[in-house]
XYZ file of C-alpha atoms in Angstrom:
770
model
C -201.116 9.365 151.384
C -202.441 9.809 147.993
C -198.841 9.596 146.844
C -198.301 6.324 148.647
C -201.391 4.811 147.258
C -200.281 5.789 143.711
C -196.893 4.228 144.470
C -198.705 1.079 145.808
C -201.117 0.797 142.790
C -197.911 1.159 140.465
C -196.171 -1.495 142.284
C -199.218 -3.761 142.350
C -199.679 -2.988 138.626
C -196.063 -4.147 138.010
C -196.546 -7.350 140.275
C -199.538 -8.172 138.112
C -197.655 -7.636 134.757
C -194.964 -9.821 135.980
C -197.294 -12.518 136.879
C -199.152 -12.228 133.759
C -195.638 -12.451 132.053
C -194.831 -15.711 133.751
C -198.075 -17.086 132.756
C -197.705 -16.050 129.358
C -194.265 -17.658 128.979
C -195.451 -20.803 130.566
C -198.453 -20.901 128.120
C -196.150 -20.255 125.251
C -193.638 -22.919 126.387
C -196.591 -25.531 126.776
C -198.160 -24.411 123.387
C -194.647 -25.415 121.814
C -195.266 -28.794 122.985
C -198.107 -29.341 120.670
C -197.449 -32.370 118.283
C -196.217 -31.628 114.570
C -198.961 -32.842 112.356
C -197.667 -31.575 108.944
C -194.597 -31.562 106.808
C -191.804 -34.132 107.247
C -189.655 -35.782 109.868
C -186.747 -37.959 109.466
C -186.709 -40.996 111.965
C -184.401 -43.750 112.500
C -185.714 -47.208 112.545
C -187.953 -46.845 109.421
C -187.275 -48.849 106.291
C -189.378 -46.735 103.826
C -191.500 -43.493 104.047
C -194.698 -43.521 106.099
C -197.835 -41.217 105.473
C -199.743 -40.011 108.469
C -202.737 -38.220 107.831
C -205.008 -36.446 110.219
C -208.633 -35.181 109.329
C -210.148 -32.011 110.882
C -211.435 -33.990 114.006
C -207.884 -35.396 114.437
C -208.558 -38.919 113.295
C -205.340 -40.578 112.146
C -204.739 -42.758 109.026
C -201.450 -44.245 108.745
C -200.062 -45.743 105.448
C -197.039 -47.898 105.350
C -195.261 -50.106 102.985
C -194.489 -52.683 105.770
C -196.223 -54.063 108.815
C -193.482 -53.260 110.995
C -193.028 -49.544 109.678
C -196.870 -49.356 110.124
C -196.761 -50.394 113.941
C -193.505 -48.315 114.371
C -195.543 -45.314 113.128
C -198.610 -46.205 115.457
C -196.340 -46.152 118.337
C -194.776 -42.873 117.335
C -198.322 -41.155 116.629
C -199.497 -42.645 120.057
C -196.507 -40.959 121.714
C -197.068 -37.727 119.862
C -200.622 -37.408 121.096
C -200.738 -39.254 124.248
C -197.418 -39.779 125.787
C -198.489 -38.466 129.138
C -201.364 -40.841 129.219
C -198.962 -43.785 128.265
C -196.616 -42.754 130.927
C -199.271 -42.577 133.627
C -200.604 -46.034 132.392
C -197.172 -47.729 132.453
C -196.422 -46.232 136.091
C -199.699 -47.497 137.282
C -198.878 -51.059 136.102
C -195.259 -50.828 137.405
C -196.285 -49.503 140.755
C -194.228 -46.179 140.193
C -196.631 -43.445 140.768
C -195.265 -42.361 144.234
C -191.891 -41.819 142.600
C -193.302 -38.674 140.881
C -196.478 -37.890 142.795
C -195.344 -38.423 146.465
C -196.998 -40.079 149.398
C -200.608 -39.794 147.968
C -200.302 -43.043 145.894
C -197.925 -45.029 148.201
C -200.649 -47.448 149.262
C -201.671 -47.942 145.563
C -198.127 -48.818 144.543
C -197.872 -51.197 147.468
C -201.052 -52.972 146.256
C -199.722 -53.056 142.640
C -196.383 -54.448 143.554
C -197.725 -57.038 145.678
C -199.864 -58.295 142.693
C -197.079 -58.278 140.542
C -198.544 -56.769 137.250
C -194.991 -55.751 135.852
C -193.498 -58.972 136.847
C -196.221 -60.713 134.874
C -195.610 -58.542 131.856
C -191.973 -59.277 131.863
C -192.545 -62.743 132.023
C -195.170 -62.735 129.229
C -192.759 -60.505 126.948
C -190.061 -62.963 127.306
C -192.455 -65.778 126.035
C -194.016 -63.911 122.966
C -194.256 -65.736 119.828
C -191.830 -64.349 117.151
C -194.596 -62.559 115.288
C -195.947 -60.988 118.535
C -192.555 -59.887 119.564
C -191.693 -58.337 116.367
C -195.091 -56.187 116.478
C -194.417 -55.086 120.145
C -190.856 -54.355 119.299
C -191.768 -52.280 116.280
C -194.254 -50.394 118.357
C -191.968 -49.782 121.076
C -189.339 -48.411 118.599
C -191.816 -45.901 117.480
C -192.447 -44.535 121.024
C -188.867 -44.385 121.627
C -188.359 -42.638 118.208
C -190.573 -39.813 119.376
C -188.636 -39.480 122.654
C -185.380 -39.174 120.635
C -186.803 -36.913 118.097
C -186.252 -33.709 120.163
C -190.033 -32.825 120.194
C -191.050 -31.077 123.176
C -192.777 -33.332 125.825
C -196.268 -32.769 127.041
C -196.950 -30.235 129.680
C -197.415 -32.728 132.472
C -193.950 -33.742 132.419
C -192.645 -30.106 132.941
C -195.205 -29.570 135.681
C -194.180 -32.544 137.542
C -190.405 -32.232 136.769
C -189.157 -35.414 135.147
C -188.607 -37.092 131.794
C -189.891 -40.375 130.604
C -187.495 -43.271 130.500
C -187.055 -45.078 127.167
C -190.094 -47.542 126.489
C -189.777 -51.261 126.565
C -191.725 -54.453 125.583
C -193.118 -55.076 129.213
C -194.363 -51.474 129.148
C -197.000 -52.447 126.399
C -197.844 -55.604 128.019
C -198.472 -54.297 131.353
C -201.262 -51.915 130.152
C -202.925 -55.170 128.841
C -202.544 -56.543 132.154
C -204.124 -53.609 134.009
C -207.030 -53.765 131.401
C -207.513 -57.321 132.516
C -207.623 -56.521 136.131
C -210.064 -53.636 135.313
C -212.440 -56.123 133.847
C -211.811 -59.099 136.191
C -213.593 -58.195 139.472
C -214.537 -61.629 140.838
C -211.794 -61.152 143.729
C -213.949 -58.306 144.882
C -217.181 -60.348 144.906
C -215.496 -62.962 146.836
C -214.308 -60.509 149.458
C -217.790 -58.992 149.729
C -219.339 -62.381 150.112
C -216.691 -63.516 152.746
C -217.357 -60.228 154.655
C -221.163 -60.716 154.847
C -220.845 -64.372 155.887
C -218.288 -63.142 158.638
C -221.063 -60.641 159.892
C -223.186 -63.651 160.544
C -225.462 -63.532 157.590
C -226.627 -66.967 156.503
C -226.015 -68.423 153.128
C -229.748 -68.435 152.605
C -230.039 -64.731 153.526
C -226.917 -64.044 151.291
C -229.003 -65.506 148.202
C -231.849 -62.985 149.176
C -229.346 -59.972 149.481
C -227.536 -60.881 146.184
C -229.918 -62.932 144.130
C -228.776 -65.386 141.480
C -229.460 -64.297 137.771
C -233.087 -64.631 136.943
C -234.057 -67.931 135.218
C -236.414 -66.464 132.858
C -233.989 -63.520 131.739
C -232.281 -63.632 128.311
C -228.969 -65.366 127.968
C -226.797 -64.564 125.113
C -226.822 -68.276 123.766
C -230.293 -69.490 123.726
C -229.497 -72.196 141.322
C -226.463 -74.128 142.224
C -225.754 -74.263 145.776
C -223.316 -71.733 147.394
C -220.517 -73.099 149.013
C -219.565 -72.039 152.539
C -216.035 -70.742 153.190
C -214.244 -72.859 155.796
C -212.913 -69.851 157.606
C -214.928 -66.791 158.530
C -212.568 -63.993 159.359
C -213.632 -60.427 158.344
C -212.183 -59.849 154.880
C -209.649 -56.883 154.759
C -211.660 -54.182 153.149
C -208.566 -52.019 153.232
C -207.456 -54.132 150.165
C -210.421 -52.603 148.073
C -209.420 -49.220 149.257
C -205.769 -49.484 147.981
C -206.743 -50.936 144.635
C -206.594 -48.520 141.839
C -210.124 -47.613 140.308
C -211.773 -50.264 138.493
C -213.847 -49.878 135.545
C -217.617 -50.960 135.782
C -218.298 -54.183 133.953
C -220.840 -52.865 131.508
C -220.872 -52.500 127.687
C -223.319 -53.393 124.812
C -223.028 -54.975 121.528
C -225.220 -56.617 119.154
C -225.243 -57.783 115.561
C -228.286 -58.100 113.239
C -228.396 -60.489 110.080
C -229.144 -59.109 106.827
C -232.674 -61.045 106.967
C -233.707 -58.376 109.419
C -231.928 -55.207 107.943
C -233.221 -52.772 104.950
C -229.923 -53.431 103.235
C -229.981 -57.032 103.068
C -226.556 -57.195 105.126
C -225.593 -57.165 108.637
C -225.193 -54.230 111.046
C -222.886 -54.438 114.066
C -222.972 -52.053 116.923
C -220.645 -51.761 119.940
C -220.281 -49.470 122.960
C -217.938 -50.253 125.849
C -218.882 -48.786 129.086
C -215.568 -47.940 130.741
C -214.212 -45.109 133.050
C -214.512 -41.548 131.526
C -211.289 -39.323 131.800
C -209.229 -36.700 130.067
C -208.012 -37.729 127.670
C -210.162 -40.669 126.378
C -209.269 -44.126 126.844
C -209.305 -44.745 123.133
C -207.732 -43.148 119.968
C -209.305 -43.564 116.498
C -207.297 -44.861 113.742
C -207.035 -46.312 110.234
C -203.871 -48.480 109.681
C -202.901 -49.709 106.145
C -200.094 -51.823 105.095
C -199.820 -54.737 102.618
C -202.041 -57.481 104.056
C -203.170 -55.298 106.866
C -205.930 -52.829 106.792
C -207.958 -52.017 109.740
C -209.925 -49.053 111.343
C -211.270 -48.632 114.766
C -210.496 -47.848 118.346
C -206.906 -48.424 119.528
C -205.406 -48.150 122.939
C -202.488 -45.811 123.255
C -199.569 -47.756 124.544
C -200.760 -50.916 122.679
C -200.287 -51.855 119.086
C -203.179 -52.681 116.449
C -206.934 -52.021 116.652
C -208.863 -53.410 119.526
C -212.469 -52.703 118.289
C -213.302 -52.205 114.624
C -213.336 -53.516 111.130
C -211.345 -54.154 108.104
C -212.415 -54.499 104.532
C -214.394 -57.980 105.153
C -215.295 -58.471 108.637
C -216.329 -56.284 111.754
C -216.254 -57.141 115.555
C -217.337 -55.769 118.930
C -216.415 -56.627 122.360
C -218.227 -56.447 125.906
C -216.958 -57.988 129.102
C -218.056 -61.538 129.838
C -217.208 -61.111 133.575
C -216.042 -64.779 133.651
C -214.711 -65.963 137.074
C -210.816 -66.116 136.307
C -209.776 -65.239 139.818
C -209.675 -67.238 143.288
C -208.713 -66.245 146.580
C -207.170 -68.872 148.931
C -206.946 -68.735 152.671
C -203.565 -69.960 153.782
C -202.702 -71.942 156.928
C -199.446 -69.828 157.750
C -196.695 -71.711 159.678
C -194.737 -69.195 161.553
C -194.712 -66.522 158.650
C -191.912 -68.731 156.862
C -194.153 -71.060 155.044
C -197.783 -72.332 154.401
C -199.325 -75.947 154.645
C -200.015 -77.386 151.341
C -200.838 -80.963 150.477
C -199.506 -82.175 153.952
C -196.240 -80.330 153.559
C -195.061 -76.993 154.818
C -193.978 -75.029 151.717
C -191.710 -71.792 151.815
C -192.867 -68.633 150.485
C -191.109 -67.351 147.262
C -190.083 -63.765 148.570
C -189.069 -60.912 146.435
C -188.197 -57.488 147.289
C -189.861 -54.520 145.922
C -188.334 -50.963 146.692
C -191.048 -48.160 146.438
C -189.489 -44.643 145.922
C -191.628 -41.783 147.271
C -191.162 -38.304 145.890
C -190.507 -36.108 149.235
C -190.677 -39.080 151.346
C -189.007 -42.164 152.532
C -188.461 -45.138 150.272
C -190.366 -48.214 151.305
C -188.843 -51.668 151.106
C -191.601 -54.177 150.486
C -191.417 -58.109 150.914
C -193.627 -59.886 148.615
C -194.512 -63.364 149.167
C -195.485 -65.841 146.580
C -197.184 -69.351 146.518
C -198.281 -72.038 144.372
C -201.350 -69.909 143.836
C -199.785 -66.453 143.252
C -199.041 -63.458 145.421
C -200.162 -63.240 148.877
C -201.964 -60.161 148.421
C -202.851 -59.415 152.040
C -199.114 -58.492 152.232
C -199.964 -55.285 150.642
C -201.656 -54.231 154.032
C -199.664 -52.457 156.615
C -201.440 -54.488 159.200
C -202.205 -57.784 157.447
C -204.698 -60.298 158.967
C -203.678 -63.464 160.678
C -205.022 -65.742 157.832
C -203.153 -64.655 154.661
C -204.966 -64.649 151.274
C -203.204 -65.771 148.208
C -204.700 -64.990 144.666
C -204.824 -67.255 141.637
C -205.499 -65.252 138.295
C -204.966 -66.158 134.810
C -203.458 -62.846 134.013
C -200.466 -63.627 136.350
C -199.734 -66.675 134.270
C -196.191 -66.783 132.717
C -197.464 -66.894 129.304
C -200.083 -64.360 127.603
C -200.620 -64.219 123.837
C -203.571 -61.892 123.782
C -201.633 -59.572 121.333
C -201.354 -62.543 118.947
C -204.993 -62.785 119.106
C -205.684 -59.038 118.115
C -203.142 -59.060 115.371
C -204.959 -62.056 113.860
C -208.363 -60.448 114.318
C -207.091 -57.347 112.612
C -206.190 -59.455 109.513
C -209.009 -61.942 109.559
C -211.103 -62.330 106.451
C -213.890 -64.711 107.565
C -215.331 -66.595 110.477
C -212.800 -69.326 110.252
C -209.828 -67.017 110.591
C -211.563 -64.910 113.405
C -212.131 -67.903 115.422
C -208.489 -69.251 114.741
C -206.943 -65.907 115.876
C -209.010 -65.930 119.167
C -207.662 -69.377 119.912
C -204.835 -67.452 121.413
C -206.938 -65.225 123.565
C -206.378 -65.375 127.521
C -207.979 -62.583 129.574
C -210.050 -60.509 130.160
C -212.840 -62.827 128.559
C -214.918 -60.836 126.088
C -218.123 -61.391 124.246
C -217.086 -61.014 120.670
C -219.764 -60.301 118.043
C -218.892 -60.761 114.436
C -220.361 -59.926 111.009
C -218.839 -60.020 107.600
C -219.647 -58.727 104.020
C -220.835 -62.165 102.971
C -223.569 -61.792 105.401
C -222.443 -64.032 108.321
C -222.951 -63.136 111.973
C -221.505 -64.906 114.860
C -220.609 -64.912 118.606
C -217.709 -66.387 120.605
C -216.480 -65.981 124.276
C -212.976 -66.751 124.250
C -210.673 -66.871 127.252
C -208.806 -69.191 129.671
C -211.492 -70.448 131.827
C -210.450 -72.463 135.011
C -211.731 -76.046 135.553
C -212.515 -76.191 139.218
C -213.231 -79.126 141.374
C -216.688 -80.120 141.811
C -218.166 -78.287 144.738
C -215.814 -75.261 144.303
C -218.049 -72.382 142.952
C -215.547 -69.603 142.976
C -217.810 -67.380 144.941
C -216.103 -67.309 148.036
C -212.439 -67.820 149.312
C -211.382 -71.557 149.867
C -208.530 -73.024 151.943
C -205.184 -72.969 150.226
C -204.462 -76.514 151.122
C -204.203 -78.004 147.634
C -207.805 -79.415 147.892
C -209.357 -76.693 145.633
C -206.662 -76.174 143.122
C -207.624 -75.466 139.494
C -207.466 -78.397 137.158
C -206.308 -76.801 133.849
C -208.283 -74.665 131.427
C -211.134 -75.301 128.997
C -210.230 -76.003 125.591
C -210.922 -73.514 122.745
C -213.285 -75.809 121.154
C -215.452 -75.936 124.195
C -215.971 -72.208 124.429
C -219.386 -70.783 124.075
C -220.031 -69.843 120.244
C -222.653 -69.597 117.499
C -222.595 -68.953 113.755
C -225.695 -67.511 112.067
C -228.261 -68.119 114.866
C -231.798 -68.781 113.665
C -233.201 -65.683 115.480
C -231.184 -63.501 113.169
C -229.430 -61.344 115.866
C -227.247 -61.497 118.906
C -227.278 -59.292 121.874
C -224.637 -58.917 124.777
C -224.959 -56.624 127.631
C -222.956 -58.393 130.215
C -226.053 -60.541 130.634
C -225.578 -64.371 131.109
C -223.857 -66.114 128.267
C -224.985 -69.653 128.481
C -228.416 -71.286 128.692
C -229.480 -73.831 131.178
C -227.819 -77.355 130.403
C -224.443 -75.701 129.266
C -221.892 -78.116 130.617
C -219.952 -75.517 132.708
C -220.270 -72.439 134.431
C -218.495 -69.231 133.429
C -219.421 -67.300 136.529
C -222.221 -66.528 138.863
C -221.933 -62.929 138.771
C -223.953 -61.617 135.783
C -225.189 -58.066 135.116
C -228.686 -57.289 135.469
C -230.665 -58.109 132.220
C -232.290 -54.792 131.688
C -230.068 -53.484 129.011
C -230.136 -56.683 127.120
C -233.838 -56.997 127.390
C -234.357 -53.397 126.155
C -232.226 -53.880 123.220
C -233.975 -56.939 122.241
C -237.298 -55.251 122.597
C -236.054 -52.546 120.123
C -234.591 -54.910 117.559
C -237.886 -56.938 117.587
C -239.998 -53.674 117.282
C -239.414 -53.613 113.397
C -239.369 -56.164 110.692
C -236.376 -54.401 108.997
C -233.828 -52.283 110.749
C -231.768 -49.468 109.341
C -228.661 -47.693 110.460
C -230.737 -44.949 111.942
C -232.528 -47.679 113.903
C -228.938 -48.758 115.072
C -228.212 -45.176 116.210
C -231.586 -44.820 118.009
C -230.927 -47.941 120.045
C -227.341 -46.932 121.021
C -228.763 -43.614 122.187
C -231.924 -45.179 124.096
C -232.233 -44.019 127.672
C -235.515 -45.778 128.689
C -234.772 -47.504 131.918
C -236.664 -51.004 132.475
C -235.754 -50.479 136.234
C -238.703 -48.129 136.220
C -241.027 -50.645 134.738
C -240.090 -52.971 137.595
C -240.628 -50.371 140.383
C -243.640 -48.796 138.849
C -246.019 -51.156 140.798
C -244.399 -50.223 144.133
C -245.359 -46.551 143.325
C -248.781 -47.578 142.631
C -249.236 -49.289 145.961
C -247.510 -46.912 148.439
C -249.398 -44.274 150.265
C -247.776 -40.752 149.840
C -246.875 -38.880 153.113
C -247.472 -35.457 151.879
C -249.179 -33.379 149.087
C -246.045 -32.989 147.184
C -245.386 -36.615 147.319
C -248.840 -37.259 146.001
C -248.271 -35.029 143.199
C -244.928 -36.578 142.016
C -246.218 -40.184 142.685
C -249.010 -39.174 139.938
C -246.398 -37.715 137.599
C -244.021 -40.699 137.813
C -247.065 -43.282 137.152
C -247.815 -41.006 133.940
C -244.007 -41.059 133.070
C -242.718 -43.530 130.250
C -239.454 -44.147 132.054
C -237.097 -42.247 129.718
C -234.003 -40.996 131.759
C -233.628 -38.002 129.610
C -231.368 -35.136 130.940
C -234.151 -32.517 130.702
C -236.694 -34.704 132.828
C -237.683 -33.679 136.094
C -239.344 -36.997 136.531
C -236.194 -38.897 135.802
C -234.498 -36.668 138.639
C -237.124 -37.846 141.132
C -236.982 -41.453 140.119
C -233.231 -41.649 140.551
C -233.214 -39.870 143.836
C -236.118 -42.209 145.075
C -234.394 -45.472 143.916
C -231.109 -44.179 145.454
C -233.182 -43.648 148.878
C -234.527 -47.358 148.477
C -231.041 -48.750 147.965
C -230.382 -47.615 151.653
C -232.844 -50.198 153.167
C -230.238 -52.836 154.167
C -227.296 -50.723 155.198
C -227.353 -51.847 158.962
C -227.402 -55.339 157.898
C -224.755 -55.279 155.124
C -222.583 -52.515 156.359
C -222.962 -50.389 153.268
C -224.623 -47.102 152.733
C -226.124 -48.136 149.358
C -227.147 -51.544 148.034
C -228.086 -51.486 144.513
C -229.768 -55.012 143.884
C -232.787 -54.447 142.331
C -234.450 -57.938 142.688
C -233.637 -57.899 146.378
C -235.416 -54.533 146.805
C -238.310 -55.603 144.759
C -238.790 -58.917 146.736
C -238.748 -56.780 149.917
C -241.214 -54.429 148.618
C -243.637 -57.114 147.632
C -243.086 -59.767 150.353
C -241.569 -57.726 153.238
C -238.057 -58.126 154.642
C -236.543 -57.994 158.238
C -234.892 -54.647 157.360
C -238.548 -53.086 157.285
C -239.378 -54.289 160.720
C -236.896 -52.258 163.086
C -238.094 -50.745 166.274
C -236.001 -47.684 166.125
C -237.009 -46.589 162.536
C -239.569 -44.342 161.407
C -241.314 -47.008 159.448
C -242.716 -49.895 161.273
C -245.625 -51.408 159.292
C -244.094 -52.597 155.823
C -241.436 -52.011 153.176
C -244.166 -49.943 151.452
C -243.925 -47.557 154.344
C -240.108 -47.600 153.876
C -240.816 -46.718 150.012
C -243.239 -43.841 150.911
C -240.474 -42.341 153.529
C -237.966 -42.729 150.658
C -240.142 -40.789 148.189
C -240.306 -38.003 150.994
C -236.409 -38.188 151.591
C -235.929 -37.898 147.705
C -238.018 -34.813 147.427
C -236.291 -33.160 150.229
C -232.881 -33.812 148.496
C -234.373 -32.557 145.244
C -235.383 -29.276 147.116
C -231.800 -28.984 148.730
C -230.260 -29.294 145.317
C -232.499 -26.573 143.842
C -232.696 -28.329 140.426
C -235.443 -29.237 138.208
C -233.911 -31.901 135.702
C -231.843 -34.727 135.774
C -228.891 -33.432 133.814
C -228.553 -30.463 136.148
C -226.878 -32.912 138.644
C -226.192 -36.094 136.568
C -223.224 -35.026 134.657
C -220.580 -37.011 132.745
C -217.316 -36.215 134.399
C -213.794 -36.349 132.459
C -211.228 -35.803 134.952
C -207.568 -35.532 134.253
C -205.767 -38.482 136.358
C -203.400 -36.074 138.160
C -204.382 -32.350 137.398
C -207.781 -32.776 138.511
C -206.461 -32.548 142.007
C -204.686 -28.988 141.184
C -206.176 -25.710 140.096
C -205.161 -26.733 136.596
C -208.252 -28.854 136.476
C -209.984 -25.600 135.053
C -207.940 -26.432 131.811
C -208.003 -30.160 131.918
C -211.394 -31.409 133.317
C -214.694 -31.473 131.427
C -218.334 -31.935 132.721
C -221.385 -32.456 130.429
C -225.191 -33.029 131.328
C -226.180 -36.394 130.678
C -229.094 -38.676 130.909
C -229.655 -42.292 131.610
C -228.733 -44.717 134.682
C -226.927 -47.919 135.306
C -229.547 -49.841 133.517
C -230.268 -47.903 130.434
C -228.738 -48.951 126.774
C -227.207 -45.562 126.575
C -225.819 -46.076 130.164
C -225.464 -43.396 132.713
C -224.439 -44.942 136.014
C -224.002 -42.321 138.768
C -222.358 -42.126 142.202
C -225.328 -42.288 144.763
C -223.863 -39.536 146.856
C -222.785 -36.939 144.092
C -225.149 -38.184 141.322
C -222.039 -37.701 138.938
C -221.362 -40.143 136.290
C -217.752 -41.319 136.078
C -218.343 -44.338 133.789
C -220.196 -44.538 130.354
C -219.890 -45.253 126.722
C -216.144 -44.753 126.268
C -216.535 -45.663 122.542
C -219.449 -46.088 120.131
C -219.205 -47.801 116.626
C -221.815 -48.857 114.238
C -220.626 -50.908 111.168
C -222.673 -51.318 108.043
C -221.649 -54.371 106.220
C -223.554 -53.395 103.130
C -221.736 -49.941 102.912
C -218.745 -50.359 105.205
C -217.391 -46.736 104.446
C -220.728 -45.398 105.774
C -219.902 -46.926 109.286
C -219.773 -44.651 112.213
C -217.675 -44.280 115.348
C -217.089 -41.727 118.184
C -215.265 -41.260 121.580
C -215.595 -38.438 124.018
C -213.048 -35.697 124.788
C -210.812 -35.723 121.718
C -207.907 -37.286 119.883
C -205.221 -35.424 121.517
C -204.093 -35.444 125.220
C -202.474 -32.313 125.083
C -204.988 -29.942 127.257
C -203.903 -26.802 125.411
C -204.558 -28.092 122.014
C -207.667 -27.313 119.963
C -208.489 -30.989 119.514
C -208.372 -31.733 123.403
C -211.981 -31.751 123.974
C -213.621 -31.210 120.416
C -215.503 -34.539 120.186
C -217.324 -34.139 123.578
C -220.301 -32.065 122.414
C -220.589 -34.521 119.403
C -220.462 -37.618 121.823
C -222.929 -36.051 124.254
C -225.225 -34.895 121.502
C -225.432 -38.552 119.973
C -223.574 -37.797 116.806
C -220.828 -39.809 115.135
C -217.836 -39.548 112.808
C -217.250 -41.436 109.666
C -215.520 -44.611 110.044
C -213.845 -44.810 106.760
C -210.537 -45.529 105.260
C -210.942 -42.798 102.529
C -209.360 -39.726 103.456
C -211.157 -36.431 103.464
C -210.296 -33.740 100.979
C -208.550 -31.444 103.655
C -206.292 -33.930 105.414
C -203.178 -32.636 107.166
C -200.251 -34.980 106.209
C -196.937 -35.642 108.108
C -194.508 -37.607 106.163
C -192.265 -39.862 108.241
C -188.995 -40.524 106.364
C -186.240 -43.175 107.275
C -182.955 -41.877 108.461
C -179.518 -43.174 109.546
């Protein structure tokens, strides 16, 4: 028996050694795919040598002798560091995930093919201006030079068993389309209102459940009636489940004139709040060529710099949230056509074939209309009333890249505005500053002109009566140069003041972040770079200021509730990750958002002004005979506090950051055991309404969106400017720089946003070959 045990132990040891050998061999193979960052490489397609420098943090500085070589090298470097991310992004836009991932992504591919993102990208590429096309083609050539270089591919390709196809121009533009989709969510708001009206909720009640933007809240530039839909069928909620995850429409930027700063020159700050992931959405770069010198955040897969500065100007962006999407309810005639302006028009039908790894290929018939695609065709069981989508980003022409190429080179306000005349969507709040001391704001984009009475808030009949009547002219866009107040703040709050001649949207973010930034800017007569950092890191929630009176009025139902009520009343509202009060407040507010769940059909309803009105004035949802509270909404608030404390005890935690963690999942490997190597989580503070934002899932309390990039530009000392993004520069999960920036980002630190290379820069020389 002992001999058998010894033999078994010996065989088990051999098996473990063999397994370790396989793992070690795989590790060595994967390590071999790390990008080359020093020495020389010969690449076909360059006209002259290009220098690619990387500092200790992985920030890349590219110096070229021509703009074409510069963008070629940018494409090459993006592919070196982020090829898998770029491949995943283009497959999302193409609707080709199932080809490599299998059945799990079939519904999403069906949705994406139906909307026609890649069709729109191909159309836009064919219609690019010559300068745009040259830039895209140069970038694409650089990506393909990497594919042809013989360098090992990132590990994801080996793990999934396929090789990437050559890059094309539409592959660049389709990610621009997807970013526009991520930041254009009006179609979801239309479906939501349509669904609520179908449940029998009146328009008056709808305005209570989703209150209009408050009249006394700040607008960026210092109650119309809601139109009823003519048909009230239940909106197909399955469409929302099929859609790829959308970024939350939240970001901050502000610019302060020299009259309010210690330097006598402007400061410009920006932090776009987008989906967090591994790797980061952004890639930090400095690009230099004759007539082109710019530094900031680039998007892997797209040429140029999206947010940043050059030698003379700086800019930042937040989402306007403009209503540039409309849903149209079609009168279908036998499935072969639809009634439009008194005639029956045939659908334009195209066939989409969706290969599925390990499954059966799906053949999809996509119908098109004068408005755009019939998006309900993405459903396996579409409703009787089809819905078509009109959206500016599906137009045949799109010159947004021309706008960014112009911004990167602009030297003054006039050139900046001229560059943005090409801008389409998603509309962004651009703040501007220059070394001469000017500050400005402009909201560019293709804003639809709607017929009077068409608010864009709900779907309307697609019979020709509610068609768009063109777009607003660039000279009519909201803008201002050197405002009297001496600063400009945007935080997705309302852009235009009362009396502005047209409406951009009715769906604005709550003004809490904008109000808090204004408070902090006005707190000092002169502001410094350190003040800009403090504002960007601020996590005091003004939501608590509004709900504190509710706490004062409620009667606690237990001794523990009385204790925490008193602690909250003594608290200043700072959602610090180490705070127990922040934890209790977040849990209590989350319980409050359950108030209308039976009425609206959703578990959580984060509409602060509805909840506040209910607490102050009462609400039908607080008078239900089969509930535990029967007197008032304050009774509901007291019960919500008990439930919050029950949840806290079940979680067995004492601070907000123990459960509220910023999460950085790998798009694919997060669903595998390899997530131990790819995914990251860090404790974080804040909530949806803090400047240093920390939105969270009400069920998991995890944070999937947040400051995806931060920059602070000092126009008096541009080389002293700062930037940072989470995770790291490389997307290779075995590389040392994969997550090296995450502790800095989470700790409120920054990197120098400087053209000057550090002393210990690693340099890769790219040389032209035949």
